[in-house]
PDB file of C-alpha atoms in Angstrom:
ATOM      1  CA  PHE A   1      24.529-151.691-145.474  1.00  0.00           C
ATOM      2  CA  GLU A   2      24.139-154.344-148.320  1.00  0.00           C
ATOM      3  CA  ILE A   3      23.224-152.943-151.685  1.00  0.00           C
ATOM      4  CA  ALA A   4      20.572-154.871-153.195  1.00  0.00           C
ATOM      5  CA  MET A   5      20.306-153.071-156.452  1.00  0.00           C
ATOM      6  CA  ALA A   6      21.758-149.791-158.126  1.00  0.00           C
ATOM      7  CA  PHE A   7      20.371-147.605-160.817  1.00  0.00           C
ATOM      8  CA  VAL A   8      22.429-145.407-163.455  1.00  0.00           C
ATOM      9  CA  PHE A   9      20.551-142.710-165.463  1.00  0.00           C
ATOM     10  CA  ASP A  10      22.125-140.718-168.136  1.00  0.00           C
ATOM     11  CA  ALA A  11      19.872-137.701-167.191  1.00  0.00           C
ATOM     12  CA  PRO A  12      18.675-135.971-164.123  1.00  0.00           C
ATOM     13  CA  LEU A  13      14.874-137.622-163.148  1.00  0.00           C
ATOM     14  CA  THR A  14      12.188-135.294-162.732  1.00  0.00           C
ATOM     15  CA  ASP A  15       9.904-135.265-159.498  1.00  0.00           C
ATOM     16  CA  ALA A  16       7.227-137.447-161.199  1.00  0.00           C
ATOM     17  CA  GLU A  17      10.222-140.116-162.404  1.00  0.00           C
ATOM     18  CA  GLU A  18      11.515-140.202-158.885  1.00  0.00           C
ATOM     19  CA  ASP A  19       8.255-140.683-157.357  1.00  0.00           C
ATOM     20  CA  ALA A  20       7.621-143.735-159.877  1.00  0.00           C
ATOM     21  CA  LEU A  21      10.849-145.158-159.184  1.00  0.00           C
ATOM     22  CA  LEU A  22      10.203-144.919-155.322  1.00  0.00           C
ATOM     23  CA  ALA A  23       6.999-146.706-155.608  1.00  0.00           C
ATOM     24  CA  TRP A  24       8.346-149.440-157.679  1.00  0.00           C
ATOM     25  CA  VAL A  25      11.192-149.872-155.262  1.00  0.00           C
ATOM     26  CA  ARG A  26       8.572-149.856-152.232  1.00  0.00           C
ATOM     27  CA  GLN A  27       6.307-152.331-154.099  1.00  0.00           C
ATOM     28  CA  ARG A  28       9.364-154.970-154.872  1.00  0.00           C
ATOM     29  CA  ALA A  29      10.903-154.579-151.255  1.00  0.00           C
ATOM     30  CA  SER A  30       7.299-155.188-149.536  1.00  0.00           C
ATOM     31  CA  ALA A  31       6.362-158.286-151.657  1.00  0.00           C
ATOM     32  CA  ARG A  32       9.714-159.812-149.990  1.00  0.00           C
ATOM     33  CA  GLY A  33       8.726-158.701-146.547  1.00  0.00           C
ATOM     34  CA  ILE A  34      10.922-155.823-146.786  1.00  0.00           C
ATOM     35  CA  HIS A  35       9.063-152.497-145.459  1.00  0.00           C
ATOM     36  CA  ILE A  36      11.105-149.401-146.192  1.00  0.00           C
ATOM     37  CA  HIS A  37       7.890-147.072-145.944  1.00  0.00           C
ATOM     38  CA  ARG A  38       5.628-146.839-142.930  1.00  0.00           C
ATOM     39  CA  ASP A  39       2.482-147.036-145.281  1.00  0.00           C
ATOM     40  CA  ASP A  40       3.741-150.296-146.509  1.00  0.00           C
ATOM     41  CA  CYS A  41       3.708-152.265-143.175  1.00  0.00           C
ATOM     42  CA  PRO A  42       0.789-154.727-142.449  1.00  0.00           C
ATOM     43  CA  VAL A  43       0.471-153.837-138.908  1.00  0.00           C
ATOM     44  CA  ARG A  44      -0.003-150.417-137.434  1.00  0.00           C
ATOM     45  CA  GLU A  45       0.845-149.077-133.820  1.00  0.00           C
ATOM     46  CA  ASP A  46       0.437-145.764-132.261  1.00  0.00           C
ATOM     47  CA  VAL A  47       3.946-144.173-131.457  1.00  0.00           C
ATOM     48  CA  TYR A  48       4.642-142.332-128.249  1.00  0.00           C
ATOM     49  CA  ILE A  49       7.930-140.479-127.321  1.00  0.00           C
ATOM     50  CA  VAL A  50       8.842-139.389-123.824  1.00  0.00           C
ATOM     51  CA  ALA A  51      11.844-137.542-123.649  1.00  0.00           C
ATOM     52  CA  GLY A  52      13.592-134.935-121.552  1.00  0.00           C
ATOM     53  CA  GLU A  53      14.904-134.548-118.156  1.00  0.00           C
ATOM     54  CA  SER A  54      14.863-136.726-115.074  1.00  0.00           C
ATOM     55  CA  ASN A  55      10.964-136.365-114.738  1.00  0.00           C
ATOM     56  CA  ALA A  56      10.781-138.063-118.362  1.00  0.00           C
ATOM     57  CA  ALA A  57      13.550-140.612-117.071  1.00  0.00           C
ATOM     58  CA  GLY A  58      11.044-141.364-114.059  1.00  0.00           C
ATOM     59  CA  ARG A  59      11.768-140.666-110.457  1.00  0.00           C
ATOM     60  CA  SER A  60       8.491-141.538-109.295  1.00  0.00           C
ATOM     61  CA  LEU A  61       8.436-144.604-106.594  1.00  0.00           C
ATOM     62  CA  ILE A  62       6.436-147.810-107.874  1.00  0.00           C
ATOM     63  CA  SER A  63       5.905-148.585-104.006  1.00  0.00           C
ATOM     64  CA  ASP A  64       3.496-145.439-104.191  1.00  0.00           C
ATOM     65  CA  LEU A  65       1.394-147.011-106.997  1.00  0.00           C
ATOM     66  CA  SER A  66      -1.719-148.673-105.623  1.00  0.00           C
ATOM     67  CA  ALA A  67      -1.379-152.669-105.279  1.00  0.00           C
ATOM     68  CA  ASP A  68      -4.069-152.813-108.351  1.00  0.00           C
ATOM     69  CA  ASP A  69      -1.868-150.775-110.687  1.00  0.00           C
ATOM     70  CA  ARG A  70       1.212-152.634-109.882  1.00  0.00           C
ATOM     71  CA  ALA A  71      -0.513-155.772-110.687  1.00  0.00           C
ATOM     72  CA  LEU A  72      -1.780-154.832-113.873  1.00  0.00           C
ATOM     73  CA  ARG A  73      -0.809-156.746-117.077  1.00  0.00           C
ATOM     74  CA  LEU A  74       0.232-154.091-119.815  1.00  0.00           C
ATOM     75  CA  ASP A  75       2.103-156.150-121.874  1.00  0.00           C
ATOM     76  CA  ARG A  76      -0.921-156.988-124.220  1.00  0.00           C
ATOM     77  CA  HIS A  77      -1.423-153.275-125.055  1.00  0.00           C
ATOM     78  CA  ALA A  78       1.912-151.542-125.099  1.00  0.00           C
ATOM     79  CA  SER A  79       5.526-152.295-125.482  1.00  0.00           C
ATOM     80  CA  ILE A  80       8.772-149.916-124.650  1.00  0.00           C
ATOM     81  CA  LEU A  81      11.992-149.239-126.210  1.00  0.00           C
ATOM     82  CA  LEU A  82      14.302-147.778-124.093  1.00  0.00           C
ATOM     83  CA  GLY A  83      17.655-145.733-125.083  1.00  0.00           C
ATOM     84  CA  ASN A  84      20.103-143.467-123.107  1.00  0.00           C
ATOM     85  CA  ASN A  85      23.486-141.606-124.125  1.00  0.00           C
ATOM     86  CA  THR A  86      25.482-144.859-123.847  1.00  0.00           C
ATOM     87  CA  THR A  87      23.384-147.673-125.038  1.00  0.00           C
ATOM     88  CA  ARG A  88      21.213-148.351-128.315  1.00  0.00           C
ATOM     89  CA  TRP A  89      17.465-148.843-127.799  1.00  0.00           C
ATOM     90  CA  ARG A  90      16.648-151.878-125.581  1.00  0.00           C
ATOM     91  CA  THR A  91      13.295-153.400-125.935  1.00  0.00           C
ATOM     92  CA  VAL A  92      10.796-156.045-124.657  1.00  0.00           C
ATOM     93  CA  ASP A  93       8.078-157.823-126.104  1.00  0.00           C
ATOM     94  CA  GLY A  94       5.654-155.852-124.096  1.00  0.00           C
ATOM     95  CA  TYR A  95       5.462-153.328-121.399  1.00  0.00           C
ATOM     96  CA  GLU A  96       7.168-153.811-117.984  1.00  0.00           C
ATOM     97  CA  LEU A  97       6.796-151.645-114.999  1.00  0.00           C
ATOM     98  CA  GLY A  98      10.163-150.199-114.343  1.00  0.00           C
ATOM     99  CA  PHE A  99      11.783-151.559-117.387  1.00  0.00           C
ATOM    100  CA  ASN A 100      13.907-148.258-117.956  1.00  0.00           C
ATOM    101  CA  GLN A 101      15.363-148.135-114.550  1.00  0.00           C
ATOM    102  CA  LYS A 102      16.071-151.876-114.593  1.00  0.00           C
ATOM    103  CA  ILE A 103      18.065-151.599-117.888  1.00  0.00           C
ATOM    104  CA  ASN A 104      19.311-148.078-117.857  1.00  0.00           C
ATOM    105  CA  GLU A 105      19.946-146.700-114.348  1.00  0.00           C
ATOM    106  CA  ALA A 106      20.539-149.649-112.158  1.00  0.00           C
ATOM    107  CA  PRO A 107      21.805-152.516-114.718  1.00  0.00           C
ATOM    108  CA  SER A 108      23.228-154.541-111.445  1.00  0.00           C
ATOM    109  CA  SER A 109      20.194-154.699-109.805  1.00  0.00           C
ATOM    110  CA  PRO A 110      17.231-157.047-110.898  1.00  0.00           C
ATOM    111  CA  VAL A 111      14.749-154.800-109.038  1.00  0.00           C
ATOM    112  CA  ALA A 112      13.293-151.540-110.271  1.00  0.00           C
ATOM    113  CA  THR A 113      11.931-149.109-107.774  1.00  0.00           C
ATOM    114  CA  GLN A 114      11.129-146.024-109.920  1.00  0.00           C
ATOM    115  CA  PHE A 115       9.027-145.345-113.122  1.00  0.00           C
ATOM    116  CA  GLY A 116       8.195-142.440-115.124  1.00  0.00           C
ATOM    117  CA  PRO A 117       5.215-141.046-117.520  1.00  0.00           C
ATOM    118  CA  GLU A 118       5.515-144.308-119.655  1.00  0.00           C
ATOM    119  CA  PHE A 119       3.302-145.908-117.097  1.00  0.00           C
ATOM    120  CA  GLY A 120       0.399-143.618-117.542  1.00  0.00           C
ATOM    121  CA  VAL A 121       0.624-144.222-121.411  1.00  0.00           C
ATOM    122  CA  ALA A 122       0.426-148.070-121.224  1.00  0.00           C
ATOM    123  CA  TYR A 123      -2.135-147.619-118.192  1.00  0.00           C
ATOM    124  CA  GLN A 124      -4.409-145.521-120.594  1.00  0.00           C
ATOM    125  CA  ARG A 125      -3.748-147.677-123.522  1.00  0.00           C
ATOM    126  CA  ARG A 126      -5.178-150.430-121.931  1.00  0.00           C
ATOM    127  CA  ALA A 127      -8.249-148.711-120.599  1.00  0.00           C
ATOM    128  CA  VAL A 128      -9.214-147.586-124.158  1.00  0.00           C
ATOM    129  CA  ALA A 129      -8.327-151.094-125.731  1.00  0.00           C
ATOM    130  CA  ALA A 130     -11.717-151.854-126.606  1.00  0.00           C
ATOM    131  CA  THR A 131     -11.984-148.890-128.942  1.00  0.00           C
ATOM    132  CA  ARG A 132      -8.301-148.545-129.943  1.00  0.00           C
ATOM    133  CA  ALA A 133      -7.086-152.014-131.028  1.00  0.00           C
ATOM    134  CA  ARG A 134      -3.614-150.809-131.829  1.00  0.00           C
ATOM    135  CA  ARG A 135      -0.787-151.448-129.501  1.00  0.00           C
ATOM    136  CA  ALA A 136       1.134-148.355-127.998  1.00  0.00           C
ATOM    137  CA  ARG A 137       4.741-148.107-128.877  1.00  0.00           C
ATOM    138  CA  ILE A 138       6.847-146.222-126.229  1.00  0.00           C
ATOM    139  CA  LEU A 139      10.149-144.681-127.261  1.00  0.00           C
ATOM    140  CA  LYS A 140      11.995-143.211-124.139  1.00  0.00           C
ATOM    141  CA  LEU A 141      15.022-141.300-123.643  1.00  0.00           C
ATOM    142  CA  GLY A 142      15.190-139.273-120.346  1.00  0.00           C
ATOM    143  CA  GLN A 143      18.492-137.944-118.998  1.00  0.00           C
ATOM    144  CA  GLY A 144      18.439-136.405-115.499  1.00  0.00           C
ATOM    145  CA  SER A 145      19.729-132.677-114.705  1.00  0.00           C
ATOM    146  CA  THR A 146      19.686-131.649-118.532  1.00  0.00           C
ATOM    147  CA  PHE A 147      19.087-128.257-120.083  1.00  0.00           C
ATOM    148  CA  MET A 148      17.659-126.701-122.969  1.00  0.00           C
ATOM    149  CA  ALA A 149      20.340-123.940-122.663  1.00  0.00           C
ATOM    150  CA  THR A 150      23.697-124.312-124.391  1.00  0.00           C
ATOM    151  CA  SER A 151      26.893-125.538-123.227  1.00  0.00           C
ATOM    152  CA  ALA A 152      28.275-122.135-123.891  1.00  0.00           C
ATOM    153  CA  THR A 153      26.078-120.750-121.018  1.00  0.00           C
ATOM    154  CA  GLY A 154      28.048-122.729-118.481  1.00  0.00           C
ATOM    155  CA  THR A 155      25.710-125.752-118.137  1.00  0.00           C
ATOM    156  CA  PRO A 156      27.766-128.522-116.107  1.00  0.00           C
ATOM    157  CA  SER A 157      29.728-131.070-118.079  1.00  0.00           C
ATOM    158  CA  GLY A 158      28.360-134.531-118.470  1.00  0.00           C
ATOM    159  CA  SER A 159      30.691-137.760-118.915  1.00  0.00           C
ATOM    160  CA  ALA A 160      31.683-139.637-122.169  1.00  0.00           C
ATOM    161  CA  PRO A 161      30.311-140.326-124.598  1.00  0.00           C
ATOM    162  CA  SER A 162      27.815-137.507-123.845  1.00  0.00           C
ATOM    163  CA  PRO A 163      30.181-134.525-122.461  1.00  0.00           C
ATOM    164  CA  SER A 164      27.007-132.351-123.004  1.00  0.00           C
ATOM    165  CA  VAL A 165      24.124-132.200-120.883  1.00  0.00           C
ATOM    166  CA  SER A 166      22.003-129.841-123.213  1.00  0.00           C
ATOM    167  CA  TRP A 167      19.036-130.722-125.628  1.00  0.00           C
ATOM    168  CA  ASN A 168      19.880-127.844-127.687  1.00  0.00           C
ATOM    169  CA  VAL A 169      20.285-128.570-131.256  1.00  0.00           C
ATOM    170  CA  GLY A 170      23.102-126.003-131.394  1.00  0.00           C
ATOM    171  CA  GLU A 171      25.403-128.615-129.552  1.00  0.00           C
ATOM    172  CA  LEU A 172      27.909-130.771-131.368  1.00  0.00           C
ATOM    173  CA  ASN A 173      26.268-133.689-133.186  1.00  0.00           C
ATOM    174  CA  THR A 174      28.658-136.127-131.681  1.00  0.00           C
ATOM    175  CA  SER A 175      27.707-135.267-128.092  1.00  0.00           C
ATOM    176  CA  GLY A 176      24.663-133.165-127.861  1.00  0.00           C
ATOM    177  CA  LEU A 177      21.632-135.082-126.168  1.00  0.00           C
ATOM    178  CA  PHE A 178      19.050-133.923-129.115  1.00  0.00           C
ATOM    179  CA  TRP A 179      21.339-135.650-131.765  1.00  0.00           C
ATOM    180  CA  ILE A 180      22.095-138.831-129.432  1.00  0.00           C
ATOM    181  CA  PHE A 181      17.848-138.880-128.990  1.00  0.00           C
ATOM    182  CA  LEU A 182      17.565-138.355-132.782  1.00  0.00           C
ATOM    183  CA  ALA A 183      19.755-141.229-133.595  1.00  0.00           C
ATOM    184  CA  HIS A 184      17.980-143.370-131.099  1.00  0.00           C
ATOM    185  CA  LEU A 185      14.495-142.451-132.563  1.00  0.00           C
ATOM    186  CA  GLN A 186      15.702-143.024-135.935  1.00  0.00           C
ATOM    187  CA  CYS A 187      16.962-146.512-135.054  1.00  0.00           C
ATOM    188  CA  GLY A 188      13.764-147.034-133.085  1.00  0.00           C
ATOM    189  CA  LEU A 189      11.497-146.475-136.075  1.00  0.00           C
ATOM    190  CA  GLN A 190      13.666-148.392-138.443  1.00  0.00           C
ATOM    191  CA  GLY A 191      13.434-151.498-135.935  1.00  0.00           C
ATOM    192  CA  MET A 192       9.428-150.934-136.282  1.00  0.00           C
ATOM    193  CA  LEU A 193       9.655-151.002-140.070  1.00  0.00           C
ATOM    194  CA  GLY A 194      11.854-154.156-139.744  1.00  0.00           C
ATOM    195  CA  GLN A 195       9.222-155.982-137.676  1.00  0.00           C
ATOM    196  CA  GLY A 196       6.542-154.941-140.286  1.00  0.00           C
ATOM    197  CA  VAL A 197       5.281-152.305-138.089  1.00  0.00           C
ATOM    198  CA  GLY A 198       4.102-148.767-139.189  1.00  0.00           C
ATOM    199  CA  TRP A 199       2.461-145.858-137.935  1.00  0.00           C
ATOM    200  CA  ASP A 200       0.632-142.784-138.814  1.00  0.00           C
ATOM    201  CA  GLN A 201       0.927-140.199-135.975  1.00  0.00           C
ATOM    202  CA  VAL A 202       3.397-139.577-133.311  1.00  0.00           C
ATOM    203  CA  ARG A 203       2.725-138.084-129.937  1.00  0.00           C
ATOM    204  CA  MET A 204       5.892-136.855-128.087  1.00  0.00           C
ATOM    205  CA  GLY A 205       5.883-135.500-124.387  1.00  0.00           C
ATOM    206  CA  PHE A 206       9.081-133.497-123.497  1.00  0.00           C
ATOM    207  CA  TRP A 207       9.777-132.747-119.860  1.00  0.00           C
ATOM    208  CA  ILE A 208      12.298-129.890-119.431  1.00  0.00           C
ATOM    209  CA  GLY A 209      13.093-126.483-117.783  1.00  0.00           C
ATOM    210  CA  LEU A 210      13.560-127.421-114.071  1.00  0.00           C
ATOM    211  CA  ASN A 211      17.305-126.977-114.623  1.00  0.00           C
ATOM    212  CA  ASP A 212      17.289-123.900-116.904  1.00  0.00           C
ATOM    213  CA  ALA A 213      15.289-122.110-114.153  1.00  0.00           C
ATOM    214  CA  MET A 214      18.030-122.492-111.713  1.00  0.00           C
ATOM    215  CA  GLY A 215      20.167-119.441-112.962  1.00  0.00           C
ATOM    216  CA  ALA A 216      19.421-116.571-115.112  1.00  0.00           C
ATOM    217  CA  GLN A 217      22.875-117.259-117.282  1.00  0.00           C
ATOM    218  CA  TYR A 218      20.938-120.202-118.573  1.00  0.00           C
ATOM    219  CA  THR A 219      17.974-118.494-119.697  1.00  0.00           C
ATOM    220  CA  THR A 220      18.581-114.766-120.284  1.00  0.00           C
ATOM    221  CA  SER A 221      14.923-114.120-121.827  1.00  0.00           C
ATOM    222  CA  ALA A 222      11.578-115.821-122.637  1.00  0.00           C
ATOM    223  CA  ALA A 223      12.312-115.215-126.398  1.00  0.00           C
ATOM    224  CA  VAL A 224      15.417-116.857-125.821  1.00  0.00           C
ATOM    225  CA  TYR A 225      13.992-120.045-124.407  1.00  0.00           C
ATOM    226  CA  GLN A 226      11.111-119.957-126.951  1.00  0.00           C
ATOM    227  CA  GLY A 227      13.877-120.091-129.635  1.00  0.00           C
ATOM    228  CA  TYR A 228      15.612-123.135-128.035  1.00  0.00           C
ATOM    229  CA  LEU A 229      12.390-124.990-128.283  1.00  0.00           C
ATOM    230  CA  GLN A 230      11.102-123.779-131.632  1.00  0.00           C
ATOM    231  CA  ASP A 231      14.780-124.786-132.988  1.00  0.00           C
ATOM    232  CA  MET A 232      14.273-128.367-131.387  1.00  0.00           C
ATOM    233  CA  LEU A 233      10.618-128.927-132.993  1.00  0.00           C
ATOM    234  CA  ASP A 234      11.776-127.527-136.245  1.00  0.00           C
ATOM    235  CA  MET A 235      14.503-129.929-136.294  1.00  0.00           C
ATOM    236  CA  ILE A 236      12.380-132.911-135.532  1.00  0.00           C
ATOM    237  CA  GLU A 237       9.709-131.986-138.197  1.00  0.00           C
ATOM    238  CA  ALA A 238      12.462-131.611-140.945  1.00  0.00           C
ATOM    239  CA  GLN A 239      13.902-134.961-140.038  1.00  0.00           C
ATOM    240  CA  PHE A 240      10.248-136.665-140.368  1.00  0.00           C
ATOM    241  CA  PRO A 241       8.434-134.949-143.128  1.00  0.00           C
ATOM    242  CA  GLY A 242       4.656-136.413-143.399  1.00  0.00           C
ATOM    243  CA  ILE A 243       4.301-137.491-139.856  1.00  0.00           C
ATOM    244  CA  ASP A 244       1.680-136.121-137.870  1.00  0.00           C
ATOM    245  CA  LEU A 245       3.667-134.995-134.702  1.00  0.00           C
ATOM    246  CA  GLN A 246       1.769-133.689-131.682  1.00  0.00           C
ATOM    247  CA  PHE A 247       4.086-132.410-128.941  1.00  0.00           C
ATOM    248  CA  HIS A 248       3.369-132.200-125.562  1.00  0.00           C
ATOM    249  CA  LEU A 249       5.376-129.734-123.389  1.00  0.00           C
ATOM    250  CA  PHE A 250       5.010-130.130-119.659  1.00  0.00           C
ATOM    251  CA  ARG A 251       5.655-126.939-118.035  1.00  0.00           C
ATOM    252  CA  ALA A 252       8.579-126.348-115.485  1.00  0.00           C
ATOM    253  CA  HIS A 253       7.159-126.142-112.040  1.00  0.00           C
ATOM    254  CA  PRO A 254       8.497-123.649-109.365  1.00  0.00           C
ATOM    255  CA  HIS A 255      11.082-125.656-106.855  1.00  0.00           C
ATOM    256  CA  GLY A 256      13.691-124.918-104.140  1.00  0.00           C
ATOM    257  CA  GLY A 257      16.540-124.474-106.466  1.00  0.00           C
ATOM    258  CA  SER A 258      14.532-122.083-108.950  1.00  0.00           C
ATOM    259  CA  ASP A 259      15.665-118.589-109.687  1.00  0.00           C
ATOM    260  CA  SER A 260      12.656-116.394-109.789  1.00  0.00           C
ATOM    261  CA  THR A 261      13.852-114.534-113.081  1.00  0.00           C
ATOM    262  CA  ALA A 262      15.058-117.455-114.784  1.00  0.00           C
ATOM    263  CA  LEU A 263      11.689-119.481-113.879  1.00  0.00           C
ATOM    264  CA  ALA A 264       9.871-116.721-115.376  1.00  0.00           C
ATOM    265  CA  HIS A 265      11.805-116.398-118.564  1.00  0.00           C
ATOM    266  CA  VAL A 266      11.333-120.602-118.895  1.00  0.00           C
ATOM    267  CA  ARG A 267       7.499-120.488-118.326  1.00  0.00           C
ATOM    268  CA  ASP A 268       6.609-117.323-120.502  1.00  0.00           C
ATOM    269  CA  GLY A 269       9.067-118.967-123.347  1.00  0.00           C
ATOM    270  CA  SER A 270       7.236-122.137-123.059  1.00  0.00           C
ATOM    271  CA  ASP A 271       3.923-120.322-123.181  1.00  0.00           C
ATOM    272  CA  ALA A 272       4.969-118.320-126.289  1.00  0.00           C
ATOM    273  CA  PHE A 273       6.300-121.588-128.054  1.00  0.00           C
ATOM    274  CA  ALA A 274       2.937-123.393-127.439  1.00  0.00           C
ATOM    275  CA  ALA A 275       0.936-120.447-128.674  1.00  0.00           C
ATOM    276  CA  ALA A 276       3.031-120.167-132.050  1.00  0.00           C
ATOM    277  CA  ASN A 277       2.430-123.738-132.778  1.00  0.00           C
ATOM    278  CA  GLY A 278      -0.648-125.479-133.559  1.00  0.00           C
ATOM    279  CA  ASN A 279       0.640-128.960-132.941  1.00  0.00           C
ATOM    280  CA  VAL A 280       2.129-128.007-129.667  1.00  0.00           C
ATOM    281  CA  THR A 281       0.068-128.598-126.302  1.00  0.00           C
ATOM    282  CA  LEU A 282       1.408-127.020-123.145  1.00  0.00           C
ATOM    283  CA  VAL A 283       0.514-129.029-119.765  1.00  0.00           C
ATOM    284  CA  ASP A 284       0.275-127.261-116.891  1.00  0.00           C
ATOM    285  CA  THR A 285       1.858-129.183-113.816  1.00  0.00           C
ATOM    286  CA  ASP A 286       1.843-126.922-110.717  1.00  0.00           C
ATOM    287  CA  SER A 287      -0.968-128.667-109.299  1.00  0.00           C
ATOM    288  CA  LEU A 288       0.568-132.207-109.640  1.00  0.00           C
ATOM    289  CA  GLY A 289       1.852-133.960-106.517  1.00  0.00           C
ATOM    290  CA  LEU A 290       5.608-134.035-106.132  1.00  0.00           C
ATOM    291  CA  GLU A 291       8.220-136.415-104.174  1.00  0.00           C
ATOM    292  CA  VAL A 292       9.638-135.370-100.854  1.00  0.00           C
ATOM    293  CA  ASP A 293      12.361-133.510-102.638  1.00  0.00           C
ATOM    294  CA  GLY A 294      10.220-130.825-104.125  1.00  0.00           C
ATOM    295  CA  VAL A 295      11.484-131.353-107.752  1.00  0.00           C
ATOM    296  CA  HIS A 296      10.360-134.837-109.194  1.00  0.00           C
ATOM    297  CA  TYR A 297       6.525-135.804-109.672  1.00  0.00           C
ATOM    298  CA  ASP A 298       5.079-138.512-107.142  1.00  0.00           C
ATOM    299  CA  ALA A 299       3.416-141.666-108.680  1.00  0.00           C
ATOM    300  CA  GLU A 300       0.159-140.208-109.244  1.00  0.00           C
ATOM    301  CA  ALA A 301       1.588-137.338-111.071  1.00  0.00           C
ATOM    302  CA  SER A 302       3.475-139.497-113.400  1.00  0.00           C
ATOM    303  CA  LYS A 303       0.782-141.688-114.219  1.00  0.00           C
ATOM    304  CA  ALA A 304      -1.733-138.650-114.764  1.00  0.00           C
ATOM    305  CA  MET A 305       0.862-137.154-117.242  1.00  0.00           C
ATOM    306  CA  GLY A 306       1.217-140.242-119.203  1.00  0.00           C
ATOM    307  CA  ILE A 307      -2.373-140.559-119.427  1.00  0.00           C
ATOM    308  CA  THR A 308      -2.543-136.924-120.566  1.00  0.00           C
ATOM    309  CA  LEU A 309      -0.015-137.836-123.310  1.00  0.00           C
ATOM    310  CA  HIS A 310      -1.836-140.626-124.425  1.00  0.00           C
ATOM    311  CA  GLY A 311      -4.810-138.717-125.040  1.00  0.00           C
TER     312      GLY A 311
END
């Protein structure tokens, strides 16, 4: 960081003095095109976060979308940033179908074959463009085969630099997926400020639970699973005070690898978590279509979930 100014005081500042100083710094910075607060930016965009396990990363086939959907130009209405456990956010000027897989999961291939719920967000923003002039900014971090359960429960080991495959806030700050996600999120929002783009509300979609449901050792009770989710939400809200965060939790569905006891704990804990928080919406996914593996959502399902997240 470059220090542009420094202040020295001979006594602790009162709350009112701190507020006055912050307002002065914001005004001076904004006058020079440097925006340190989202409310000072000349442009507003709506922020959508797509995060969680492989269904957030996206395993739906682009080839299963209709020809009309594949041909849509969505870049006028949405842009996407992508992060994972090894890279900083990557961005394009607009929205590109399959951008996440092309950059993140198959960097050696110029052709993407899969997509995730981010398509539905961009699709819906185009559909309502006449009434919502703002662009949608999609910030995405999906990592396959991940858990809410801690590594102490015996979750598999990942690879460097993220040996943890857990989103639990109790994991090490240097390797836990939540902390990597949080750093990417902070960088993404800071990048928006650098472009003079502010925001009012953040809508976050979180896909998790399929792996936690594979063994009772991962999720010993519904209350434990609810606590995992609550700790994460509390941490996000503490990091971004004053932001209207609307959290959509996409409920884990039964699949061939599910343990019935663990699945019940995951689903009951998710239900209780949503009931306990006014800004959490639980989205039931049991009726959505799946790929042939019976685990990952098909093209229409990913599109529908993104539309739901968009609101």
